[in-house]
GROMACS .gro file of N, CA and C in nm:
model
  528
    1UNK      N    1   0.565   1.205  -1.497
    1UNK     CA    2   0.548   1.061  -1.449
    1UNK      C    3   0.632   1.013  -1.332
    2UNK      N    4   0.631   0.937  -1.187
    2UNK     CA    5   0.697   0.888  -1.135
    2UNK      C    6   0.616   0.729  -1.082
    3UNK      N    7   0.705   0.596  -1.058
    3UNK     CA    8   0.724   0.471  -1.027
    3UNK      C    9   0.753   0.434  -0.868
    4UNK      N   10   0.598   0.380  -0.854
    4UNK     CA   11   0.631   0.361  -0.731
    4UNK      C   12   0.660   0.215  -0.707
    5UNK      N   13   0.646   0.067  -0.642
    5UNK     CA   14   0.684  -0.006  -0.604
    5UNK      C   15   0.554  -0.120  -0.530
    6UNK      N   16   0.497  -0.245  -0.570
    6UNK     CA   17   0.443  -0.268  -0.453
    6UNK      C   18   0.521  -0.432  -0.506
    7UNK      N   19   0.530  -0.477  -0.298
    7UNK     CA   20   0.644  -0.563  -0.241
    7UNK      C   21   0.559  -0.714  -0.259
    8UNK      N   22   0.536  -0.809  -0.332
    8UNK     CA   23   0.453  -0.901  -0.241
    8UNK      C   24   0.569  -1.053  -0.178
    9UNK      N   25   0.519  -1.088  -0.099
    9UNK     CA   26   0.667  -1.199  -0.006
    9UNK      C   27   0.578  -1.248   0.035
   10UNK      N   28   0.655  -1.396   0.073
   10UNK     CA   29   0.643  -1.536   0.196
   10UNK      C   30   0.764  -1.572   0.149
   11UNK      N   31   0.774  -1.531   0.313
   11UNK     CA   32   0.856  -1.503   0.434
   11UNK      C   33   0.947  -1.681   0.495
   12UNK      N   34   0.789  -1.757   0.489
   12UNK     CA   35   0.719  -1.924   0.554
   12UNK      C   36   0.875  -1.910   0.699
   13UNK      N   37   0.735  -1.787   0.770
   13UNK     CA   38   0.727  -1.817   0.870
   13UNK      C   39   0.589  -1.888   0.937
   14UNK      N   40   0.598  -1.899   1.049
   14UNK     CA   41   0.476  -1.973   1.101
   14UNK      C   42   0.382  -1.901   1.004
   15UNK      N   43   0.315  -1.777   1.058
   15UNK     CA   44   0.261  -1.722   1.048
   15UNK      C   45   0.234  -1.734   0.858
   16UNK      N   46   0.301  -1.675   0.862
   16UNK     CA   47   0.319  -1.657   0.740
   16UNK      C   48   0.228  -1.816   0.615
   17UNK      N   49   0.271  -1.906   0.653
   17UNK     CA   50   0.210  -2.032   0.652
   17UNK      C   51   0.075  -2.089   0.657
   18UNK      N   52   0.077  -1.999   0.797
   18UNK     CA   53  -0.043  -2.033   0.858
   18UNK      C   54  -0.165  -1.991   0.788
   19UNK      N   55  -0.177  -1.810   0.725
   19UNK     CA   56  -0.227  -1.695   0.579
   19UNK      C   57  -0.235  -1.809   0.513
   20UNK      N   58  -0.137  -1.861   0.432
   20UNK     CA   59  -0.100  -1.937   0.263
   20UNK      C   60  -0.161  -2.043   0.266
   21UNK      N   61  -0.240  -2.087   0.410
   21UNK     CA   62  -0.275  -2.262   0.388
   21UNK      C   63  -0.370  -2.219   0.404
   22UNK      N   64  -0.508  -2.096   0.448
   22UNK     CA   65  -0.568  -1.990   0.452
   22UNK      C   66  -0.699  -2.002   0.341
   23UNK      N   67  -0.594  -1.864   0.333
   23UNK     CA   68  -0.649  -1.796   0.192
   23UNK      C   69  -0.586  -1.847   0.069
   24UNK      N   70  -0.504  -1.965   0.037
   24UNK     CA   71  -0.400  -2.025  -0.074
   24UNK      C   72  -0.403  -1.896  -0.171
   25UNK      N   73  -0.295  -1.825  -0.135
   25UNK     CA   74  -0.247  -1.757  -0.262
   25UNK      C   75  -0.070  -1.779  -0.188
   26UNK      N   76  -0.015  -1.742  -0.296
   26UNK     CA   77   0.094  -1.736  -0.345
   26UNK      C   78   0.158  -1.655  -0.237
   27UNK      N   79   0.148  -1.584  -0.180
   27UNK     CA   80   0.251  -1.462  -0.086
   27UNK      C   81   0.137  -1.420   0.037
   28UNK      N   82   0.224  -1.332   0.215
   28UNK     CA   83   0.105  -1.368   0.236
   28UNK      C   84   0.186  -1.240   0.270
   29UNK      N   85   0.242  -1.149   0.265
   29UNK     CA   86   0.209  -1.038   0.290
   29UNK      C   87   0.257  -0.868   0.115
   30UNK      N   88   0.218  -0.813   0.180
   30UNK     CA   89   0.279  -0.702   0.065
   30UNK      C   90   0.271  -0.554   0.144
   31UNK      N   91   0.430  -0.490   0.057
   31UNK     CA   92   0.464  -0.363   0.073
   31UNK      C   93   0.470  -0.287  -0.059
   32UNK      N   94   0.487  -0.121  -0.024
   32UNK     CA   95   0.479  -0.024  -0.093
   32UNK      C   96   0.589   0.044  -0.052
   33UNK      N   97   0.716   0.016  -0.195
   33UNK     CA   98   0.846   0.095  -0.200
   33UNK      C   99   0.800   0.295  -0.262
   34UNK      N  100   0.886   0.377  -0.247
   34UNK     CA  101   0.858   0.487  -0.365
   34UNK      C  102   0.979   0.489  -0.473
   35UNK      N  103   1.089   0.389  -0.407
   35UNK     CA  104   1.242   0.415  -0.473
   35UNK      C  105   1.246   0.272  -0.516
   36UNK      N  106   1.253   0.211  -0.643
   36UNK     CA  107   1.316   0.126  -0.719
   36UNK      C  108   1.476   0.052  -0.649
   37UNK      N  109   1.516   0.117  -0.556
   37UNK     CA  110   1.635  -0.004  -0.493
   37UNK      C  111   1.519  -0.085  -0.357
   38UNK      N  112   1.434  -0.069  -0.317
   38UNK     CA  113   1.371   0.018  -0.236
   38UNK      C  114   1.404  -0.021  -0.098
   39UNK      N  115   1.491   0.108  -0.063
   39UNK     CA  116   1.510   0.172   0.055
   39UNK      C  117   1.390   0.233   0.088
   40UNK      N  118   1.303   0.307   0.018
   40UNK     CA  119   1.129   0.315   0.104
   40UNK      C  120   1.038   0.209   0.069
   41UNK      N  121   1.105   0.129   0.105
   41UNK     CA  122   0.947   0.037   0.120
   41UNK      C  123   0.922   0.018   0.313
   42UNK      N  124   0.790  -0.005   0.324
   42UNK     CA  125   0.748   0.062   0.455
   42UNK      C  126   0.564  -0.031   0.395
   43UNK      N  127   0.579  -0.092   0.479
   43UNK     CA  128   0.427  -0.180   0.558
   43UNK      C  129   0.429  -0.186   0.676
   44UNK      N  130   0.295  -0.300   0.711
   44UNK     CA  131   0.291  -0.314   0.886
   44UNK      C  132   0.305  -0.432   0.858
   45UNK      N  133   0.390  -0.435   0.955
   45UNK     CA  134   0.424  -0.605   1.016
   45UNK      C  135   0.526  -0.641   1.209
   46UNK      N  136   0.574  -0.699   1.168
   46UNK     CA  137   0.678  -0.723   1.254
   46UNK      C  138   0.787  -0.603   1.292
   47UNK      N  139   0.688  -0.551   1.414
   47UNK     CA  140   0.863  -0.481   1.436
   47UNK      C  141   0.965  -0.539   1.584
   48UNK      N  142   0.916  -0.610   1.493
   48UNK     CA  143   1.058  -0.719   1.592
   48UNK      C  144   1.076  -0.847   1.518
   49UNK      N  145   1.225  -0.869   1.543
   49UNK     CA  146   1.159  -0.949   1.378
   49UNK      C  147   1.165  -1.127   1.398
   50UNK      N  148   1.143  -1.122   1.590
   50UNK     CA  149   1.140  -1.239   1.628
   50UNK      C  150   1.059  -1.217   1.753
   51UNK      N  151   0.959  -1.193   1.652
   51UNK     CA  152   0.825  -1.140   1.814
   51UNK      C  153   0.674  -1.154   1.711
   52UNK      N  154   0.683  -1.210   1.611
   52UNK     CA  155   0.559  -1.233   1.496
   52UNK      C  156   0.452  -1.131   1.600
   53UNK      N  157   0.424  -1.130   1.740
   53UNK     CA  158   0.319  -1.114   1.775
   53UNK      C  159   0.320  -0.914   1.770
   54UNK      N  160   0.402  -0.866   1.830
   54UNK     CA  161   0.416  -0.701   1.842
   54UNK      C  162   0.480  -0.708   1.611
   55UNK      N  163   0.332  -0.598   1.637
   55UNK     CA  164   0.279  -0.492   1.507
   55UNK      C  165   0.271  -0.329   1.477
   56UNK      N  166   0.309  -0.431   1.393
   56UNK     CA  167   0.315  -0.180   1.367
   56UNK      C  168   0.317  -0.120   1.236
   57UNK      N  169   0.397  -0.036   1.217
   57UNK     CA  170   0.388   0.032   1.062
   57UNK      C  171   0.554   0.041   1.106
   58UNK      N  172   0.600  -0.049   0.974
   58UNK     CA  173   0.749  -0.046   0.964
   58UNK      C  174   0.809  -0.003   0.840
   59UNK      N  175   0.990   0.116   0.861
   59UNK     CA  176   1.050   0.054   0.755
   59UNK      C  177   1.090  -0.037   0.752
   60UNK      N  178   1.093  -0.096   0.590
   60UNK     CA  179   1.140  -0.221   0.590
   60UNK      C  180   1.232  -0.225   0.497
   61UNK      N  181   1.352  -0.309   0.524
   61UNK     CA  182   1.487  -0.303   0.366
   61UNK      C  183   1.514  -0.439   0.382
   62UNK      N  184   1.542  -0.511   0.266
   62UNK     CA  185   1.613  -0.676   0.153
   62UNK      C  186   1.652  -0.673   0.311
   63UNK      N  187   1.761  -0.625   0.332
   63UNK     CA  188   1.806  -0.729   0.452
   63UNK      C  189   1.872  -0.699   0.574
   64UNK      N  190   1.784  -0.632   0.598
   64UNK     CA  191   1.775  -0.639   0.766
   64UNK      C  192   1.667  -0.658   0.863
   65UNK      N  193   1.596  -0.688   0.941
   65UNK     CA  194   1.556  -0.642   1.033
   65UNK      C  195   1.493  -0.800   0.943
   66UNK      N  196   1.363  -0.830   0.953
   66UNK     CA  197   1.214  -0.919   0.910
   66UNK      C  198   1.264  -1.000   0.749
   67UNK      N  199   1.309  -0.966   0.665
   67UNK     CA  200   1.365  -0.979   0.574
   67UNK      C  201   1.521  -1.082   0.562
   68UNK      N  202   1.572  -0.969   0.670
   68UNK     CA  203   1.718  -1.039   0.695
   68UNK      C  204   1.666  -1.216   0.762
   69UNK      N  205   1.606  -1.183   0.832
   69UNK     CA  206   1.617  -1.321   0.975
   69UNK      C  207   1.565  -1.366   0.830
   70UNK      N  208   1.489  -1.345   0.739
   70UNK     CA  209   1.367  -1.503   0.707
   70UNK      C  210   1.379  -1.539   0.493
   71UNK      N  211   1.590  -1.501   0.478
   71UNK     CA  212   1.683  -1.490   0.425
   71UNK      C  213   1.566  -1.574   0.277
   72UNK      N  214   1.518  -1.618   0.354
   72UNK     CA  215   1.460  -1.717   0.190
   72UNK      C  216   1.348  -1.672   0.204
   73UNK      N  217   1.346  -1.559   0.207
   73UNK     CA  218   1.251  -1.513   0.185
   73UNK      C  219   1.153  -1.467   0.000
   74UNK      N  220   1.022  -1.519  -0.073
   74UNK     CA  221   1.069  -1.535  -0.241
   74UNK      C  222   0.932  -1.408  -0.215
   75UNK      N  223   1.059  -1.303  -0.303
   75UNK     CA  224   0.919  -1.227  -0.352
   75UNK      C  225   0.840  -1.172  -0.486
   76UNK      N  226   0.805  -1.113  -0.552
   76UNK     CA  227   0.765  -1.049  -0.663
   76UNK      C  228   0.740  -0.866  -0.627
   77UNK      N  229   0.763  -0.763  -0.756
   77UNK     CA  230   0.804  -0.669  -0.756
   77UNK      C  231   0.759  -0.617  -0.915
   78UNK      N  232   0.688  -0.549  -0.845
   78UNK     CA  233   0.594  -0.447  -0.938
   78UNK      C  234   0.593  -0.328  -0.947
   79UNK      N  235   0.590  -0.265  -1.008
   79UNK     CA  236   0.623  -0.119  -0.973
   79UNK      C  237   0.442  -0.021  -1.073
   80UNK      N  238   0.438   0.052  -1.013
   80UNK     CA  239   0.334   0.139  -1.080
   80UNK      C  240   0.356   0.281  -1.199
   81UNK      N  241   0.313   0.314  -1.291
   81UNK     CA  242   0.361   0.469  -1.220
   81UNK      C  243   0.224   0.549  -1.183
   82UNK      N  244   0.261   0.576  -1.169
   82UNK     CA  245   0.176   0.709  -1.138
   82UNK      C  246   0.198   0.822  -1.132
   83UNK      N  247   0.122   0.980  -1.147
   83UNK     CA  248   0.153   1.132  -1.152
   83UNK      C  249   0.308   1.140  -1.055
   84UNK      N  250   0.308   1.261  -1.093
   84UNK     CA  251   0.366   1.305  -0.977
   84UNK      C  252   0.300   1.350  -0.823
   85UNK      N  253   0.252   1.440  -0.832
   85UNK     CA  254   0.083   1.457  -0.736
   85UNK      C  255   0.049   1.354  -0.697
   86UNK      N  256   0.028   1.241  -0.747
   86UNK     CA  257  -0.003   1.153  -0.629
   86UNK      C  258   0.109   1.034  -0.553
   87UNK      N  259   0.228   1.109  -0.594
   87UNK     CA  260   0.382   1.022  -0.539
   87UNK      C  261   0.398   1.112  -0.433
   88UNK      N  262   0.411   1.266  -0.467
   88UNK     CA  263   0.383   1.341  -0.339
   88UNK      C  264   0.326   1.340  -0.251
   89UNK      N  265   0.223   1.264  -0.317
   89UNK     CA  266   0.089   1.251  -0.225
   89UNK      C  267   0.115   1.104  -0.128
   90UNK      N  268   0.169   1.052  -0.156
   90UNK     CA  269   0.177   0.908  -0.100
   90UNK      C  270   0.345   0.950   0.003
   91UNK      N  271   0.407   1.022  -0.038
   91UNK     CA  272   0.529   1.032  -0.005
   91UNK      C  273   0.474   1.117   0.149
   92UNK      N  274   0.425   1.172   0.137
   92UNK     CA  275   0.330   1.276   0.205
   92UNK      C  276   0.245   1.240   0.359
   93UNK      N  277   0.146   1.143   0.307
   93UNK     CA  278   0.118   1.027   0.470
   93UNK      C  279   0.183   0.959   0.528
   94UNK      N  280   0.252   0.817   0.407
   94UNK     CA  281   0.424   0.849   0.512
   94UNK      C  282   0.453   0.914   0.560
   95UNK      N  283   0.518   0.997   0.528
   95UNK     CA  284   0.635   1.092   0.678
   95UNK      C  285   0.532   1.093   0.757
   96UNK      N  286   0.373   1.155   0.725
   96UNK     CA  287   0.331   1.168   0.838
   96UNK      C  288   0.345   1.059   0.896
   97UNK      N  289   0.222   0.973   0.865
   97UNK     CA  290   0.260   0.800   0.972
   97UNK      C  291   0.393   0.779   1.043
   98UNK      N  292   0.529   0.791   0.989
   98UNK     CA  293   0.667   0.739   1.040
   98UNK      C  294   0.641   0.818   1.156
   99UNK      N  295   0.577   0.966   1.183
   99UNK     CA  296   0.589   1.083   1.205
   99UNK      C  297   0.552   0.964   1.353
  100UNK      N  298   0.407   0.951   1.353
  100UNK     CA  299   0.332   0.926   1.495
  100UNK      C  300   0.304   0.771   1.453
  101UNK      N  301   0.440   0.669   1.426
  101UNK     CA  302   0.378   0.504   1.400
  101UNK      C  303   0.374   0.510   1.593
  102UNK      N  304   0.355   0.542   1.639
  102UNK     CA  305   0.324   0.476   1.768
  102UNK      C  306   0.187   0.463   1.769
  103UNK      N  307   0.119   0.581   1.725
  103UNK     CA  308  -0.048   0.528   1.744
  103UNK      C  309  -0.063   0.433   1.655
  104UNK      N  310   0.014   0.381   1.586
  104UNK     CA  311  -0.079   0.258   1.490
  104UNK      C  312  -0.015   0.100   1.574
  105UNK      N  313  -0.163   0.049   1.521
  105UNK     CA  314  -0.106  -0.062   1.565
  105UNK      C  315  -0.155  -0.178   1.448
  106UNK      N  316  -0.066  -0.287   1.468
  106UNK     CA  317  -0.143  -0.409   1.405
  106UNK      C  318  -0.309  -0.479   1.388
  107UNK      N  319  -0.377  -0.446   1.218
  107UNK     CA  320  -0.486  -0.505   1.358
  107UNK      C  321  -0.473  -0.700   1.284
  108UNK      N  322  -0.451  -0.715   1.397
  108UNK     CA  323  -0.402  -0.890   1.393
  108UNK      C  324  -0.606  -0.897   1.453
  109UNK      N  325  -0.671  -0.869   1.487
  109UNK     CA  326  -0.816  -0.912   1.433
  109UNK      C  327  -0.838  -0.928   1.313
  110UNK      N  328  -0.768  -0.835   1.286
  110UNK     CA  329  -0.829  -0.791   1.124
  110UNK      C  330  -0.818  -0.844   0.996
  111UNK      N  331  -0.640  -0.906   1.023
  111UNK     CA  332  -0.557  -1.028   0.954
  111UNK      C  333  -0.657  -1.182   0.952
  112UNK      N  334  -0.677  -1.172   1.089
  112UNK     CA  335  -0.719  -1.354   1.139
  112UNK      C  336  -0.828  -1.388   1.076
  113UNK      N  337  -0.942  -1.223   1.050
  113UNK     CA  338  -1.069  -1.233   0.939
  113UNK      C  339  -1.043  -1.209   0.900
  114UNK      N  340  -0.978  -1.145   0.812
  114UNK     CA  341  -0.962  -1.237   0.650
  114UNK      C  342  -0.961  -1.397   0.617
  115UNK      N  343  -0.904  -1.488   0.726
  115UNK     CA  344  -0.916  -1.617   0.675
  115UNK      C  345  -1.069  -1.661   0.709
  116UNK      N  346  -1.141  -1.601   0.753
  116UNK     CA  347  -1.332  -1.708   0.720
  116UNK      C  348  -1.398  -1.527   0.652
  117UNK      N  349  -1.312  -1.416   0.564
  117UNK     CA  350  -1.378  -1.392   0.451
  117UNK      C  351  -1.531  -1.250   0.499
  118UNK      N  352  -1.437  -1.205   0.624
  118UNK     CA  353  -1.547  -1.100   0.759
  118UNK      C  354  -1.429  -1.041   0.735
  119UNK      N  355  -1.437  -0.827   0.749
  119UNK     CA  356  -1.333  -0.733   0.794
  119UNK      C  357  -1.386  -0.718   0.866
  120UNK      N  358  -1.309  -0.710   0.990
  120UNK     CA  359  -1.285  -0.572   1.049
  120UNK      C  360  -1.237  -0.520   1.075
  121UNK      N  361  -1.257  -0.391   1.087
  121UNK     CA  362  -1.173  -0.261   1.103
  121UNK      C  363  -1.153  -0.153   1.197
  122UNK      N  364  -1.039  -0.162   1.297
  122UNK     CA  365  -1.042  -0.033   1.354
  122UNK      C  366  -0.969   0.086   1.358
  123UNK      N  367  -0.976   0.165   1.459
  123UNK     CA  368  -0.877   0.317   1.473
  123UNK      C  369  -0.741   0.264   1.448
  124UNK      N  370  -0.683   0.351   1.356
  124UNK     CA  371  -0.522   0.332   1.337
  124UNK      C  372  -0.442   0.244   1.347
  125UNK      N  373  -0.573   0.091   1.320
  125UNK     CA  374  -0.461   0.038   1.264
  125UNK      C  375  -0.448  -0.060   1.180
  126UNK      N  376  -0.367  -0.120   1.113
  126UNK     CA  377  -0.374  -0.188   0.973
  126UNK      C  378  -0.328  -0.351   0.947
  127UNK      N  379  -0.391  -0.414   0.895
  127UNK     CA  380  -0.268  -0.484   0.887
  127UNK      C  381  -0.218  -0.481   0.746
  128UNK      N  382  -0.075  -0.540   0.639
  128UNK     CA  383  -0.052  -0.534   0.555
  128UNK      C  384  -0.128  -0.495   0.415
  129UNK      N  385  -0.152  -0.549   0.352
  129UNK     CA  386  -0.293  -0.442   0.267
  129UNK      C  387  -0.378  -0.360   0.312
  130UNK      N  388  -0.447  -0.431   0.403
  130UNK     CA  389  -0.539  -0.241   0.395
  130UNK      C  390  -0.471  -0.149   0.415
  131UNK      N  391  -0.327  -0.108   0.528
  131UNK     CA  392  -0.264  -0.049   0.510
  131UNK      C  393  -0.171   0.037   0.343
  132UNK      N  394  -0.112  -0.084   0.254
  132UNK     CA  395  -0.174  -0.012   0.025
  132UNK      C  396  -0.203  -0.016   0.054
  133UNK      N  397  -0.322  -0.055   0.069
  133UNK     CA  398  -0.478   0.005  -0.058
  133UNK      C  399  -0.487   0.180   0.050
  134UNK      N  400  -0.460   0.136   0.151
  134UNK     CA  401  -0.509   0.318   0.219
  134UNK      C  402  -0.441   0.442   0.178
  135UNK      N  403  -0.379   0.394   0.096
  135UNK     CA  404  -0.199   0.494   0.120
  135UNK      C  405  -0.276   0.437  -0.045
  136UNK      N  406  -0.269   0.368  -0.179
  136UNK     CA  407  -0.278   0.428  -0.244
  136UNK      C  408  -0.433   0.522  -0.252
  137UNK      N  409  -0.562   0.484  -0.219
  137UNK     CA  410  -0.685   0.610  -0.187
  137UNK      C  411  -0.664   0.730  -0.090
  138UNK      N  412  -0.524   0.697  -0.083
  138UNK     CA  413  -0.556   0.851  -0.051
  138UNK      C  414  -0.406   0.934  -0.102
  139UNK      N  415  -0.365   0.867  -0.189
  139UNK     CA  416  -0.332   0.915  -0.261
  139UNK      C  417  -0.386   0.953  -0.475
  140UNK      N  418  -0.505   0.887  -0.417
  140UNK     CA  419  -0.587   0.887  -0.549
  140UNK      C  420  -0.567   0.849  -0.702
  141UNK      N  421  -0.462   0.695  -0.643
  141UNK     CA  422  -0.463   0.535  -0.720
  141UNK      C  423  -0.544   0.569  -0.727
  142UNK      N  424  -0.628   0.496  -0.857
  142UNK     CA  425  -0.694   0.444  -0.924
  142UNK      C  426  -0.676   0.312  -0.841
  143UNK      N  427  -0.802   0.207  -0.791
  143UNK     CA  428  -0.804   0.055  -0.774
  143UNK      C  429  -0.881  -0.053  -0.818
  144UNK      N  430  -0.880  -0.137  -0.840
  144UNK     CA  431  -1.067  -0.194  -0.754
  144UNK      C  432  -0.930  -0.303  -0.704
  145UNK      N  433  -0.934  -0.281  -0.643
  145UNK     CA  434  -0.873  -0.346  -0.486
  145UNK      C  435  -1.064  -0.391  -0.395
  146UNK      N  436  -1.050  -0.519  -0.388
  146UNK     CA  437  -1.182  -0.572  -0.234
  146UNK      C  438  -1.217  -0.487  -0.154
  147UNK      N  439  -1.305  -0.502  -0.068
  147UNK     CA  440  -1.289  -0.442   0.052
  147UNK      C  441  -1.217  -0.474   0.215
  148UNK      N  442  -1.258  -0.640   0.159
  148UNK     CA  443  -1.162  -0.720   0.148
  148UNK      C  444  -1.053  -0.777   0.109
  149UNK      N  445  -0.956  -0.680   0.164
  149UNK     CA  446  -0.838  -0.680   0.083
  149UNK      C  447  -0.717  -0.772   0.089
  150UNK      N  448  -0.657  -0.872   0.030
  150UNK     CA  449  -0.509  -0.961   0.068
  150UNK      C  450  -0.412  -0.888  -0.045
  151UNK      N  451  -0.244  -0.965   0.027
  151UNK     CA  452  -0.167  -0.899  -0.046
  151UNK      C  453  -0.144  -0.963  -0.205
  152UNK      N  454  -0.225  -1.069  -0.282
  152UNK     CA  455  -0.285  -1.136  -0.358
  152UNK      C  456  -0.395  -1.035  -0.429
  153UNK      N  457  -0.453  -0.982  -0.353
  153UNK     CA  458  -0.474  -0.875  -0.434
  153UNK      C  459  -0.424  -0.773  -0.561
  154UNK      N  460  -0.328  -0.767  -0.508
  154UNK     CA  461  -0.264  -0.587  -0.565
  154UNK      C  462  -0.158  -0.692  -0.676
  155UNK      N  463  -0.210  -0.845  -0.744
  155UNK     CA  464  -0.192  -0.821  -0.813
  155UNK      C  465  -0.291  -0.810  -1.033
  156UNK      N  466  -0.397  -0.737  -0.919
  156UNK     CA  467  -0.498  -0.700  -1.001
  156UNK      C  468  -0.433  -0.531  -1.091
  157UNK      N  469  -0.472  -0.521  -0.985
  157UNK     CA  470  -0.427  -0.325  -0.976
  157UNK      C  471  -0.372  -0.311  -1.177
  158UNK      N  472  -0.497  -0.232  -1.284
  158UNK     CA  473  -0.437  -0.174  -1.352
  158UNK      C  474  -0.271  -0.163  -1.381
  159UNK      N  475  -0.214  -0.178  -1.524
  159UNK     CA  476  -0.076  -0.114  -1.569
  159UNK      C  477   0.015  -0.146  -1.490
  160UNK      N  478  -0.023  -0.251  -1.405
  160UNK     CA  479   0.104  -0.363  -1.309
  160UNK      C  480   0.210  -0.374  -1.439
  161UNK      N  481   0.406  -0.383  -1.316
  161UNK     CA  482   0.467  -0.356  -1.385
  161UNK      C  483   0.549  -0.515  -1.334
  162UNK      N  484   0.528  -0.591  -1.415
  162UNK     CA  485   0.641  -0.721  -1.324
  162UNK      C  486   0.858  -0.628  -1.337
  163UNK      N  487   0.788  -0.679  -1.272
  163UNK     CA  488   1.056  -0.640  -1.259
  163UNK      C  489   1.059  -0.721  -1.181
  164UNK      N  490   1.056  -0.788  -1.107
  164UNK     CA  491   1.101  -0.868  -1.037
  164UNK      C  492   1.077  -1.048  -0.953
  165UNK      N  493   1.071  -1.128  -1.015
  165UNK     CA  494   1.026  -1.232  -0.926
  165UNK      C  495   1.150  -1.400  -0.893
  166UNK      N  496   1.204  -1.419  -0.724
  166UNK     CA  497   1.223  -1.451  -0.711
  166UNK      C  498   1.270  -1.407  -0.519
  167UNK      N  499   1.436  -1.466  -0.528
  167UNK     CA  500   1.460  -1.461  -0.298
  167UNK      C  501   1.505  -1.286  -0.328
  168UNK      N  502   1.401  -1.258  -0.245
  168UNK     CA  503   1.412  -1.127  -0.204
  168UNK      C  504   1.559  -1.045  -0.198
  169UNK      N  505   1.632  -1.118  -0.135
  169UNK     CA  506   1.762  -1.126  -0.091
  169UNK      C  507   1.846  -1.104  -0.244
  170UNK      N  508   1.828  -1.154  -0.342
  170UNK     CA  509   1.867  -1.123  -0.427
  170UNK      C  510   1.849  -1.026  -0.575
  171UNK      N  511   1.732  -0.980  -0.468
  171UNK     CA  512   1.722  -0.841  -0.640
  171UNK      C  513   1.820  -0.755  -0.563
  172UNK      N  514   1.809  -0.677  -0.722
  172UNK     CA  515   1.905  -0.500  -0.749
  172UNK      C  516   1.891  -0.458  -0.837
  173UNK      N  517   1.795  -0.303  -0.822
  173UNK     CA  518   1.784  -0.235  -0.886
  173UNK      C  519   1.832  -0.170  -0.997
  174UNK      N  520   1.943  -0.260  -0.946
  174UNK     CA  521   2.069  -0.208  -1.123
  174UNK      C  522   2.045  -0.301  -1.234
  175UNK      N  523   1.949  -0.389  -1.212
  175UNK     CA  524   1.960  -0.506  -1.280
  175UNK      C  525   1.820  -0.499  -1.391
  176UNK      N  526   1.758  -0.390  -1.311
  176UNK     CA  527   1.589  -0.420  -1.396
  176UNK      C  528   1.614  -0.346  -1.534
   0.00000   0.00000   0.00000
């Protein structure tokens, strides 16, 4: 068995405040990590921490980029045990997407539509929750996520184990 990590965050940015207002959810962003230290953490989000309208596939880090700029980011981190084959499939899919990352776009229209309970999907584009759900499905990880998925929905995954809650910048894997 291997563990992956689901990271729910709220940065307090203008966009995250809008998302929170329309959804009423506690968190506005979700990432997936392949390691406890969150060194291999991925999502769809800002490519430039200073430009909320330029997004795509991102390798996120706690103390760099957007999370460094918005140091008051709150987080809830969960672990999920999966089979070795599922873990390898996740790793492979992420590696492939990373290799061709310029072909992917942020699904801005799809993200805005979620607030109106409408699903808009276009090829090679994701918003954060669509991306994480896609990875789970590609790796054949059982999930009960709705087709119109929001970060908050990941709390519903079966067998999640809560690992950390607080400011993301204070997360330390060795203290779990």
